């Protein structure tokens, strides 16, 4: 697509041995025609559930590690819980493209049988596979990026059987950045969006539907136009296994939850459950918030290291059902309660609907155990009436009910409560 356009402009030679012009030499005044293809509606309706190599292994990836994770999806019950995607992140390729075809070449030491062989084995387990590239000249780790090679790379991924593309934002040529901001604040027609739109158009030309993840780190107000280009979009810089970082990402997402719906997901980055020094309560909150805000949930740990408690968190059927609800695409959103908690920076109370009814989620951001209270009449859609509460963590009725007018719960530091409200 971009390649053909450059040929038409005389900026690129044709023929089997042709070389694309280095994207860094493409000047800003070239009249690019940006594709306007919307993402496929054959995939990505609900947020992705899967696993990604990066947080566990970084560049030390291999065919055997990827296939081991795929088999663990089956043996550990992750596939049964709804997880589908086995995603390969950065460092999977050689440092140079093929001189003749210009295709990205898999690293033969890491993937001796090729990516297509890995994809076939993942598909044989009735799972899906994802790959990684970059909307710049090189990936974040210095491997070939796809800027200027979108049609070639999309066709290559299609041939290999790829179902998901994480598209990063490193090594962007200066003329492809947005300094200053685009005229009138039209971010859909910004240089940043156009880089991603070129890959969206290339993917749309392929036979396989691909879930397109825009890893743009919250730049260019991506939540305003992301649904016109991809299925999900990163809203922040990278997560890490610290409570402060998790809270900072929640802070960002709270203000843009109106962007979330079917085929449209604010991506809060990968799961850190099983990594670092998070408490079990912090891991519960990490997972619960990603679930009720309907972010993609991509596990980012060595699955062998998950404890029984951690596995129970990430396979919680109630929270995953809310995350994957077939009727309501919107996320839970903040509401005002009667809480006397002193913390006001990040909302603690959220409610949202699903096919089952109204749900309430409460986060304790305090460093001490705290009592959290709300009035039913303050929950959107509820009234002053009599209710039972279903605990989504334990799949049991909350003792002490039925409840009238209000409810209180004691929460450990950094823990999250999750309830389904059952009217009587």
CSV table of C-alpha atoms in Angstrom, one decimal:
chain,number,residue,atom,x,y,z
A,1,UNK,CA,0.0,0.0,0.0
A,2,UNK,CA,2.6,2.6,1.1
A,3,UNK,CA,5.1,0.7,-1.1
A,4,UNK,CA,2.9,1.0,-4.2
A,5,UNK,CA,2.3,4.7,-3.5
A,6,UNK,CA,6.1,5.3,-3.3
A,7,UNK,CA,6.6,3.5,-6.6
A,8,UNK,CA,4.0,5.8,-8.2
A,9,UNK,CA,5.8,8.8,-6.9
A,10,UNK,CA,9.1,7.4,-8.2
A,11,UNK,CA,10.6,7.2,-4.7
A,12,UNK,CA,11.0,3.4,-4.9
A,13,UNK,CA,12.2,1.1,-7.6
A,14,UNK,CA,10.2,-1.9,-8.8
A,15,UNK,CA,11.3,-5.4,-9.3
A,16,UNK,CA,12.3,-8.4,-7.3
A,17,UNK,CA,15.5,-6.8,-5.9
A,18,UNK,CA,13.9,-3.4,-5.2
A,19,UNK,CA,14.8,-1.5,-2.0
A,20,UNK,CA,12.2,0.6,-0.2
A,21,UNK,CA,13.3,4.1,0.6
A,22,UNK,CA,14.4,4.4,4.2
A,23,UNK,CA,11.4,5.8,6.1
A,24,UNK,CA,13.8,8.4,7.7
A,25,UNK,CA,14.3,9.9,4.3
A,26,UNK,CA,10.6,10.4,3.5
A,27,UNK,CA,10.0,14.1,4.0
A,28,UNK,CA,7.0,15.5,5.6
A,29,UNK,CA,5.8,17.3,2.4
A,30,UNK,CA,5.2,14.0,0.5
A,31,UNK,CA,1.4,13.9,-0.1
A,32,UNK,CA,0.7,10.6,1.6
A,33,UNK,CA,-2.8,9.2,1.1
A,34,UNK,CA,-3.6,7.6,4.5
A,35,UNK,CA,-5.8,4.5,4.4
A,36,UNK,CA,-9.2,4.8,6.2
A,37,UNK,CA,-9.9,1.1,6.7
A,38,UNK,CA,-11.6,0.4,10.0
A,39,UNK,CA,-10.5,-2.7,11.9
A,40,UNK,CA,-12.1,-6.1,11.2
A,41,UNK,CA,-15.3,-6.9,12.9
A,42,UNK,CA,-14.5,-10.6,12.7
A,43,UNK,CA,-12.2,-10.3,15.8
A,44,UNK,CA,-11.7,-8.0,18.8
A,45,UNK,CA,-15.3,-7.6,19.8
A,46,UNK,CA,-14.5,-8.2,23.5
A,47,UNK,CA,-11.0,-7.5,25.0
A,48,UNK,CA,-8.2,-9.9,24.3
A,49,UNK,CA,-7.4,-12.6,26.8
A,50,UNK,CA,-4.0,-14.1,26.4
A,51,UNK,CA,-0.3,-14.2,27.3
A,52,UNK,CA,2.7,-12.2,26.0
A,53,UNK,CA,6.4,-13.2,26.2
A,54,UNK,CA,7.9,-9.8,27.1
A,55,UNK,CA,7.5,-9.5,30.9
A,56,UNK,CA,8.6,-13.0,31.5
A,57,UNK,CA,11.4,-13.4,29.0
A,58,UNK,CA,12.3,-10.1,27.3
A,59,UNK,CA,14.5,-10.9,24.3
A,60,UNK,CA,15.3,-14.4,25.6
A,61,UNK,CA,12.5,-16.0,23.8
A,62,UNK,CA,12.3,-19.2,21.8
A,63,UNK,CA,10.0,-21.6,20.0
A,64,UNK,CA,10.1,-24.0,22.9
A,65,UNK,CA,9.1,-21.3,25.4
A,66,UNK,CA,6.2,-20.1,23.3
A,67,UNK,CA,4.9,-23.6,22.7
A,68,UNK,CA,5.3,-24.5,26.4
A,69,UNK,CA,3.0,-21.6,27.3
A,70,UNK,CA,0.5,-22.7,24.7
A,71,UNK,CA,0.4,-26.2,26.2
A,72,UNK,CA,0.1,-24.7,29.7
A,73,UNK,CA,-2.9,-22.8,28.6
A,74,UNK,CA,-4.6,-26.2,28.2
A,75,UNK,CA,-3.1,-28.0,31.2
A,76,UNK,CA,-3.6,-25.1,33.7
A,77,UNK,CA,-7.2,-24.4,32.7
A,78,UNK,CA,-6.5,-21.0,31.1
A,79,UNK,CA,-7.9,-22.0,27.8
A,80,UNK,CA,-11.1,-23.2,29.5
A,81,UNK,CA,-11.3,-19.9,31.4
A,82,UNK,CA,-11.3,-18.1,28.0
A,83,UNK,CA,-7.7,-17.2,27.4
A,84,UNK,CA,-6.9,-17.5,23.6
A,85,UNK,CA,-3.8,-15.6,22.5
A,86,UNK,CA,-0.2,-16.7,22.7
A,87,UNK,CA,1.7,-13.5,21.7
A,88,UNK,CA,5.3,-13.2,20.7
A,89,UNK,CA,6.8,-9.8,21.6
A,90,UNK,CA,10.0,-8.1,20.4
A,91,UNK,CA,13.3,-9.8,19.4
A,92,UNK,CA,11.8,-12.7,17.3
A,93,UNK,CA,13.5,-11.7,14.0
A,94,UNK,CA,16.9,-11.3,12.5
A,95,UNK,CA,18.4,-7.8,12.6
A,96,UNK,CA,18.2,-7.4,8.8
A,97,UNK,CA,15.4,-8.0,6.3
A,98,UNK,CA,15.8,-10.4,3.4
A,99,UNK,CA,17.8,-8.5,0.7
A,100,UNK,CA,15.6,-9.9,-2.1
A,101,UNK,CA,12.1,-10.1,-0.7
A,102,UNK,CA,12.4,-7.3,1.9
A,103,UNK,CA,10.5,-9.6,4.3
A,104,UNK,CA,11.3,-9.8,8.0
A,105,UNK,CA,13.2,-13.1,8.7
A,106,UNK,CA,12.6,-15.1,11.9
A,107,UNK,CA,15.7,-15.7,14.1
A,108,UNK,CA,16.7,-19.2,13.1
A,109,UNK,CA,18.3,-19.8,16.5
A,110,UNK,CA,15.2,-18.9,18.4
A,111,UNK,CA,12.6,-20.2,15.9
A,112,UNK,CA,14.4,-22.9,13.9
A,113,UNK,CA,11.1,-24.1,12.3
A,114,UNK,CA,9.8,-20.7,11.5
A,115,UNK,CA,6.9,-18.7,12.9
A,116,UNK,CA,4.5,-20.4,10.6
A,117,UNK,CA,5.3,-23.8,12.2
A,118,UNK,CA,4.8,-22.3,15.7
A,119,UNK,CA,1.5,-20.7,14.6
A,120,UNK,CA,0.3,-24.1,13.2
A,121,UNK,CA,1.0,-25.9,16.5
A,122,UNK,CA,-0.7,-23.1,18.5
A,123,UNK,CA,-3.8,-23.4,16.2
A,124,UNK,CA,-3.8,-27.1,16.6
A,125,UNK,CA,-4.5,-26.5,20.3
A,126,UNK,CA,-7.5,-24.3,19.2
A,127,UNK,CA,-5.6,-21.2,20.4
A,128,UNK,CA,-4.5,-18.0,18.5
A,129,UNK,CA,-1.1,-16.5,18.0
A,130,UNK,CA,0.2,-12.9,18.0
A,131,UNK,CA,3.3,-11.2,16.7
A,132,UNK,CA,5.0,-7.9,17.3
A,133,UNK,CA,6.2,-5.1,15.1
A,134,UNK,CA,6.7,-1.4,15.2
A,135,UNK,CA,5.4,1.7,13.5
A,136,UNK,CA,9.0,3.1,13.3
A,137,UNK,CA,12.1,2.2,11.5
A,138,UNK,CA,13.2,-0.3,14.2
A,139,UNK,CA,11.5,-2.0,17.1
A,140,UNK,CA,12.2,-0.9,20.7
A,141,UNK,CA,15.0,-3.6,20.9
A,142,UNK,CA,16.5,-2.6,17.5
A,143,UNK,CA,15.0,-5.1,15.1
A,144,UNK,CA,13.4,-4.2,11.8
A,145,UNK,CA,10.3,-2.0,12.1
A,146,UNK,CA,7.4,-1.9,9.7
A,147,UNK,CA,7.3,1.8,8.7
A,148,UNK,CA,7.5,1.8,4.9
A,149,UNK,CA,7.0,-2.0,4.7
A,150,UNK,CA,3.4,-2.3,5.9
A,151,UNK,CA,2.1,-4.2,2.9
A,152,UNK,CA,5.0,-6.7,2.8
A,153,UNK,CA,4.8,-7.3,6.6
A,154,UNK,CA,1.1,-7.7,6.7
A,155,UNK,CA,1.2,-10.2,3.9
A,156,UNK,CA,4.0,-12.1,5.6
A,157,UNK,CA,2.1,-12.2,8.9
A,158,UNK,CA,-1.0,-13.4,7.0
A,159,UNK,CA,0.9,-16.2,5.3
A,160,UNK,CA,2.2,-17.3,8.7
A,161,UNK,CA,-1.3,-17.5,10.2
A,162,UNK,CA,-1.0,-14.6,12.6
A,163,UNK,CA,-4.2,-13.6,14.5
A,164,UNK,CA,-3.0,-10.6,16.6
A,165,UNK,CA,-0.5,-7.8,16.0
A,166,UNK,CA,1.0,-5.6,18.7
A,167,UNK,CA,2.3,-2.5,16.9
A,168,UNK,CA,4.8,-0.5,19.0
A,169,UNK,CA,6.0,3.1,18.8
A,170,UNK,CA,9.8,3.2,18.9
A,171,UNK,CA,12.4,4.8,16.6
A,172,UNK,CA,10.0,7.1,14.8
A,173,UNK,CA,11.7,9.4,12.3
A,174,UNK,CA,11.4,13.0,13.3
A,175,UNK,CA,9.3,14.0,10.3
A,176,UNK,CA,6.8,11.3,11.3
A,177,UNK,CA,6.3,12.8,14.8
A,178,UNK,CA,3.7,15.4,15.9
A,179,UNK,CA,5.7,18.4,16.8
A,180,UNK,CA,3.9,20.7,16.9
A,181,UNK,CA,0.4,19.2,17.4
A,182,UNK,CA,-1.7,18.8,14.2
A,183,UNK,CA,-3.8,21.7,13.0
A,184,UNK,CA,-7.0,22.0,14.9
A,185,UNK,CA,-6.1,19.1,17.1
A,186,UNK,CA,-7.2,16.6,14.4
A,187,UNK,CA,-5.3,13.6,15.8
A,188,UNK,CA,-6.9,11.2,13.4
A,189,UNK,CA,-5.0,13.0,10.6
A,190,UNK,CA,-1.8,13.4,12.7
A,191,UNK,CA,1.5,11.8,11.6
A,192,UNK,CA,1.1,9.4,14.5
A,193,UNK,CA,-2.3,8.2,13.5
A,194,UNK,CA,-1.3,8.0,9.8
A,195,UNK,CA,1.6,5.6,10.7
A,196,UNK,CA,-0.9,3.3,12.3
A,197,UNK,CA,-3.5,3.8,9.6
A,198,UNK,CA,-1.0,2.5,7.0
A,199,UNK,CA,-0.7,-0.8,8.8
A,200,UNK,CA,-4.5,-0.9,9.4
A,201,UNK,CA,-4.9,-0.6,5.6
A,202,UNK,CA,-2.3,-3.3,4.9
A,203,UNK,CA,-4.0,-5.7,7.4
A,204,UNK,CA,-7.4,-5.0,5.9
A,205,UNK,CA,-6.1,-6.3,2.5
A,206,UNK,CA,-5.2,-9.7,3.9
A,207,UNK,CA,-7.5,-12.8,4.1
A,208,UNK,CA,-7.1,-13.4,7.9
A,209,UNK,CA,-8.8,-11.1,10.4
A,210,UNK,CA,-6.1,-9.7,12.8
A,211,UNK,CA,-6.7,-8.2,16.1
A,212,UNK,CA,-4.8,-4.9,15.9
A,213,UNK,CA,-3.2,-3.5,19.1
A,214,UNK,CA,-1.9,0.0,18.8
A,215,UNK,CA,1.0,0.2,21.3
A,216,UNK,CA,1.2,4.0,21.1
A,217,UNK,CA,1.6,4.6,24.9
A,218,UNK,CA,-1.3,7.1,25.2
A,219,UNK,CA,0.2,9.5,22.7
A,220,UNK,CA,-1.8,11.6,20.1
A,221,UNK,CA,-5.0,11.3,22.2
A,222,UNK,CA,-5.3,7.8,20.7
A,223,UNK,CA,-8.6,7.1,22.6
A,224,UNK,CA,-10.3,9.7,20.4
A,225,UNK,CA,-9.5,7.8,17.1
A,226,UNK,CA,-8.2,4.4,18.1
A,227,UNK,CA,-11.4,2.6,17.4
A,228,UNK,CA,-11.3,3.8,13.7
A,229,UNK,CA,-7.9,2.1,13.3
A,230,UNK,CA,-7.5,-0.8,15.7
A,231,UNK,CA,-9.2,-2.9,18.4
A,232,UNK,CA,-7.2,-1.6,21.4
A,233,UNK,CA,-4.7,1.1,22.2
A,234,UNK,CA,-2.2,1.5,24.9
A,235,UNK,CA,-3.0,4.5,27.1
A,236,UNK,CA,0.2,4.8,29.1
A,237,UNK,CA,3.9,3.9,29.2
A,238,UNK,CA,4.9,0.4,30.3
A,239,UNK,CA,3.4,-1.1,33.5
A,240,UNK,CA,5.8,-2.7,36.0
A,241,UNK,CA,5.1,-4.8,39.1
A,242,UNK,CA,4.6,-1.9,41.6
A,243,UNK,CA,1.4,-0.7,43.2
A,244,UNK,CA,2.3,2.9,42.4
A,245,UNK,CA,2.6,2.2,38.7
A,246,UNK,CA,-0.7,0.3,38.7
A,247,UNK,CA,-2.5,3.2,40.4
A,248,UNK,CA,-1.0,5.7,38.0
A,249,UNK,CA,-2.4,3.7,35.0
A,250,UNK,CA,-5.8,3.5,36.8
A,251,UNK,CA,-5.6,7.3,37.2
A,252,UNK,CA,-5.1,7.7,33.4
A,253,UNK,CA,-7.9,5.3,32.4
A,254,UNK,CA,-10.5,6.7,34.7
A,255,UNK,CA,-10.8,9.9,32.6
A,256,UNK,CA,-11.2,8.1,29.2
A,257,UNK,CA,-13.6,5.2,30.0
A,258,UNK,CA,-16.2,6.6,27.6
A,259,UNK,CA,-14.0,5.4,24.8
A,260,UNK,CA,-14.6,1.7,25.8
A,261,UNK,CA,-17.2,-0.4,24.0
A,262,UNK,CA,-17.3,-3.5,21.8
A,263,UNK,CA,-14.3,-3.5,19.4
A,264,UNK,CA,-12.8,-0.6,21.3
A,265,UNK,CA,-10.6,-1.1,24.4
A,266,UNK,CA,-8.3,1.1,26.4
A,267,UNK,CA,-5.2,-1.1,26.9
A,268,UNK,CA,-3.7,-0.7,30.4
A,269,UNK,CA,-0.7,-2.9,29.4
A,270,UNK,CA,0.1,-6.5,30.5
A,271,UNK,CA,-0.6,-8.3,33.7
A,272,UNK,CA,2.1,-8.3,36.3
A,273,UNK,CA,0.4,-11.0,38.5
A,274,UNK,CA,3.2,-13.4,39.4
A,275,UNK,CA,6.0,-10.8,38.9
A,276,UNK,CA,7.8,-8.6,41.4
A,277,UNK,CA,6.7,-7.9,45.0
A,278,UNK,CA,3.0,-7.2,44.7
A,279,UNK,CA,0.9,-8.4,47.6
A,280,UNK,CA,-1.8,-10.9,46.9
A,281,UNK,CA,-4.4,-8.1,47.5
A,282,UNK,CA,-2.6,-5.8,45.0
A,283,UNK,CA,-2.6,-8.7,42.5
A,284,UNK,CA,-6.3,-9.1,43.1
A,285,UNK,CA,-6.9,-5.4,42.4
A,286,UNK,CA,-4.6,-5.4,39.4
A,287,UNK,CA,-6.6,-8.1,37.8
A,288,UNK,CA,-10.0,-6.9,38.9
A,289,UNK,CA,-9.5,-3.3,37.6
A,290,UNK,CA,-8.2,-4.5,34.3
A,291,UNK,CA,-11.3,-6.8,34.1
A,292,UNK,CA,-14.0,-4.2,35.1
A,293,UNK,CA,-12.4,-1.5,33.0
A,294,UNK,CA,-12.4,-4.0,30.1
A,295,UNK,CA,-8.7,-3.7,29.2
A,296,UNK,CA,-7.1,-6.5,27.3
A,297,UNK,CA,-5.7,-9.0,29.8
A,298,UNK,CA,-2.4,-10.4,28.6
A,299,UNK,CA,-0.6,-12.4,31.2
A,300,UNK,CA,3.1,-11.4,31.4
A,301,UNK,CA,4.7,-14.0,33.6
A,302,UNK,CA,6.5,-17.4,33.5
A,303,UNK,CA,3.4,-19.5,33.9
A,304,UNK,CA,5.4,-22.1,35.8
A,305,UNK,CA,5.8,-19.7,38.7
A,306,UNK,CA,2.2,-19.0,39.3
A,307,UNK,CA,0.9,-20.0,42.7
A,308,UNK,CA,-2.5,-21.6,43.3
A,309,UNK,CA,-3.8,-18.3,44.6
A,310,UNK,CA,-2.5,-16.4,41.6
A,311,UNK,CA,-3.9,-18.9,39.2
A,312,UNK,CA,-7.3,-18.6,41.0
A,313,UNK,CA,-7.2,-14.8,40.5
A,314,UNK,CA,-6.5,-14.8,36.8
A,315,UNK,CA,-9.1,-17.5,36.1
A,316,UNK,CA,-11.9,-16.0,38.3
A,317,UNK,CA,-15.0,-16.9,36.3
A,318,UNK,CA,-17.2,-14.1,37.6
A,319,UNK,CA,-14.8,-11.3,36.7
A,320,UNK,CA,-13.9,-12.8,33.4
A,321,UNK,CA,-17.6,-13.1,32.6
A,322,UNK,CA,-18.0,-9.3,33.2
A,323,UNK,CA,-14.9,-8.6,31.1
A,324,UNK,CA,-16.2,-10.8,28.2
A,325,UNK,CA,-19.9,-9.9,28.6
A,326,UNK,CA,-21.7,-10.5,25.3
A,327,UNK,CA,-24.5,-7.9,25.9
A,328,UNK,CA,-22.7,-4.8,27.4
A,329,UNK,CA,-19.5,-3.6,25.9
A,330,UNK,CA,-19.0,-0.6,28.2
A,331,UNK,CA,-16.7,-0.7,31.2
A,332,UNK,CA,-17.7,-0.1,34.8
A,333,UNK,CA,-17.4,3.6,35.7
A,334,UNK,CA,-17.0,5.6,38.9
A,335,UNK,CA,-20.0,6.7,41.0
A,336,UNK,CA,-20.2,8.8,44.2
A,337,UNK,CA,-20.9,6.9,47.4
A,338,UNK,CA,-21.3,7.9,51.0
A,339,UNK,CA,-17.7,6.8,51.8
A,340,UNK,CA,-15.8,8.9,54.4
A,341,UNK,CA,-12.5,7.7,52.9
A,342,UNK,CA,-10.0,10.6,52.7
A,343,UNK,CA,-8.6,9.5,49.3
A,344,UNK,CA,-10.2,11.4,46.5
A,345,UNK,CA,-7.5,11.4,43.7
A,346,UNK,CA,-8.6,8.1,42.2
A,347,UNK,CA,-12.2,7.0,42.5
A,348,UNK,CA,-12.7,4.0,44.7
A,349,UNK,CA,-16.3,3.1,43.8
A,350,UNK,CA,-17.3,1.8,40.3
A,351,UNK,CA,-20.5,0.3,38.9
A,352,UNK,CA,-21.4,-1.4,35.6
A,353,UNK,CA,-24.0,-3.5,34.0
A,354,UNK,CA,-23.7,-7.0,32.5
A,355,UNK,CA,-26.1,-9.6,31.2
A,356,UNK,CA,-26.5,-10.7,34.8
A,357,UNK,CA,-27.4,-7.3,36.2
A,358,UNK,CA,-25.6,-4.4,38.1
A,359,UNK,CA,-22.1,-4.9,39.5
A,360,UNK,CA,-20.3,-2.8,42.1
A,361,UNK,CA,-16.5,-2.7,42.5
A,362,UNK,CA,-14.7,-1.1,45.4
A,363,UNK,CA,-10.9,-0.4,45.6
A,364,UNK,CA,-9.2,0.3,48.9
A,365,UNK,CA,-6.3,2.6,48.0
A,366,UNK,CA,-5.4,3.1,51.7
A,367,UNK,CA,-2.4,1.5,53.2
A,368,UNK,CA,-4.5,0.3,56.1
A,369,UNK,CA,-7.7,-1.8,56.3
A,370,UNK,CA,-10.6,0.4,55.7
A,371,UNK,CA,-14.4,0.3,55.9
A,372,UNK,CA,-16.1,1.2,52.6
A,373,UNK,CA,-19.8,2.0,52.4
A,374,UNK,CA,-22.3,3.0,49.8
A,375,UNK,CA,-26.0,3.7,49.5
A,376,UNK,CA,-27.9,1.6,47.0
A,377,UNK,CA,-29.8,4.6,45.8
A,378,UNK,CA,-26.4,6.2,44.8
A,379,UNK,CA,-25.6,3.4,42.5
A,380,UNK,CA,-26.7,4.2,38.9
A,381,UNK,CA,-29.8,2.2,38.1
A,382,UNK,CA,-30.6,1.1,41.6
A,383,UNK,CA,-33.1,2.5,44.1
A,384,UNK,CA,-33.8,2.4,47.8
A,385,UNK,CA,-34.9,-1.2,48.0
A,386,UNK,CA,-33.8,-4.6,49.4
A,387,UNK,CA,-31.0,-6.5,47.8
A,388,UNK,CA,-28.7,-9.5,48.1
A,389,UNK,CA,-25.1,-9.2,47.2
A,390,UNK,CA,-23.2,-11.9,45.3
A,391,UNK,CA,-19.4,-12.0,46.0
A,392,UNK,CA,-17.8,-12.3,42.6
A,393,UNK,CA,-14.5,-13.5,44.1
A,394,UNK,CA,-16.0,-16.4,46.1
A,395,UNK,CA,-19.1,-17.0,44.0
A,396,UNK,CA,-21.2,-17.0,47.2
A,397,UNK,CA,-23.9,-14.8,48.7
A,398,UNK,CA,-22.5,-12.2,51.1
A,399,UNK,CA,-23.5,-13.1,54.6
A,400,UNK,CA,-25.8,-10.8,56.6
A,401,UNK,CA,-28.3,-10.0,53.8
A,402,UNK,CA,-30.8,-9.1,52.6
A,403,UNK,CA,-29.5,-5.5,52.7
A,404,UNK,CA,-31.6,-2.3,52.7
A,405,UNK,CA,-30.5,1.2,51.9
A,406,UNK,CA,-26.7,0.8,52.4
A,407,UNK,CA,-23.9,-1.7,52.7
A,408,UNK,CA,-20.4,-1.6,54.3
A,409,UNK,CA,-17.4,-3.9,53.8
A,410,UNK,CA,-14.0,-4.0,55.4
A,411,UNK,CA,-11.2,-4.1,52.8
A,412,UNK,CA,-7.5,-5.0,53.4
A,413,UNK,CA,-5.0,-2.5,52.1
A,414,UNK,CA,-5.0,-2.2,48.3
A,415,UNK,CA,-7.7,-4.9,47.9
A,416,UNK,CA,-10.8,-4.8,45.7
A,417,UNK,CA,-14.3,-6.0,46.4
A,418,UNK,CA,-16.5,-7.2,43.5
A,419,UNK,CA,-20.3,-7.7,43.9
A,420,UNK,CA,-23.3,-8.5,41.8
A,421,UNK,CA,-26.4,-6.8,43.1
A,422,UNK,CA,-29.5,-9.0,43.3
A,423,UNK,CA,-32.8,-7.1,43.8
A,424,UNK,CA,-35.6,-8.7,45.9
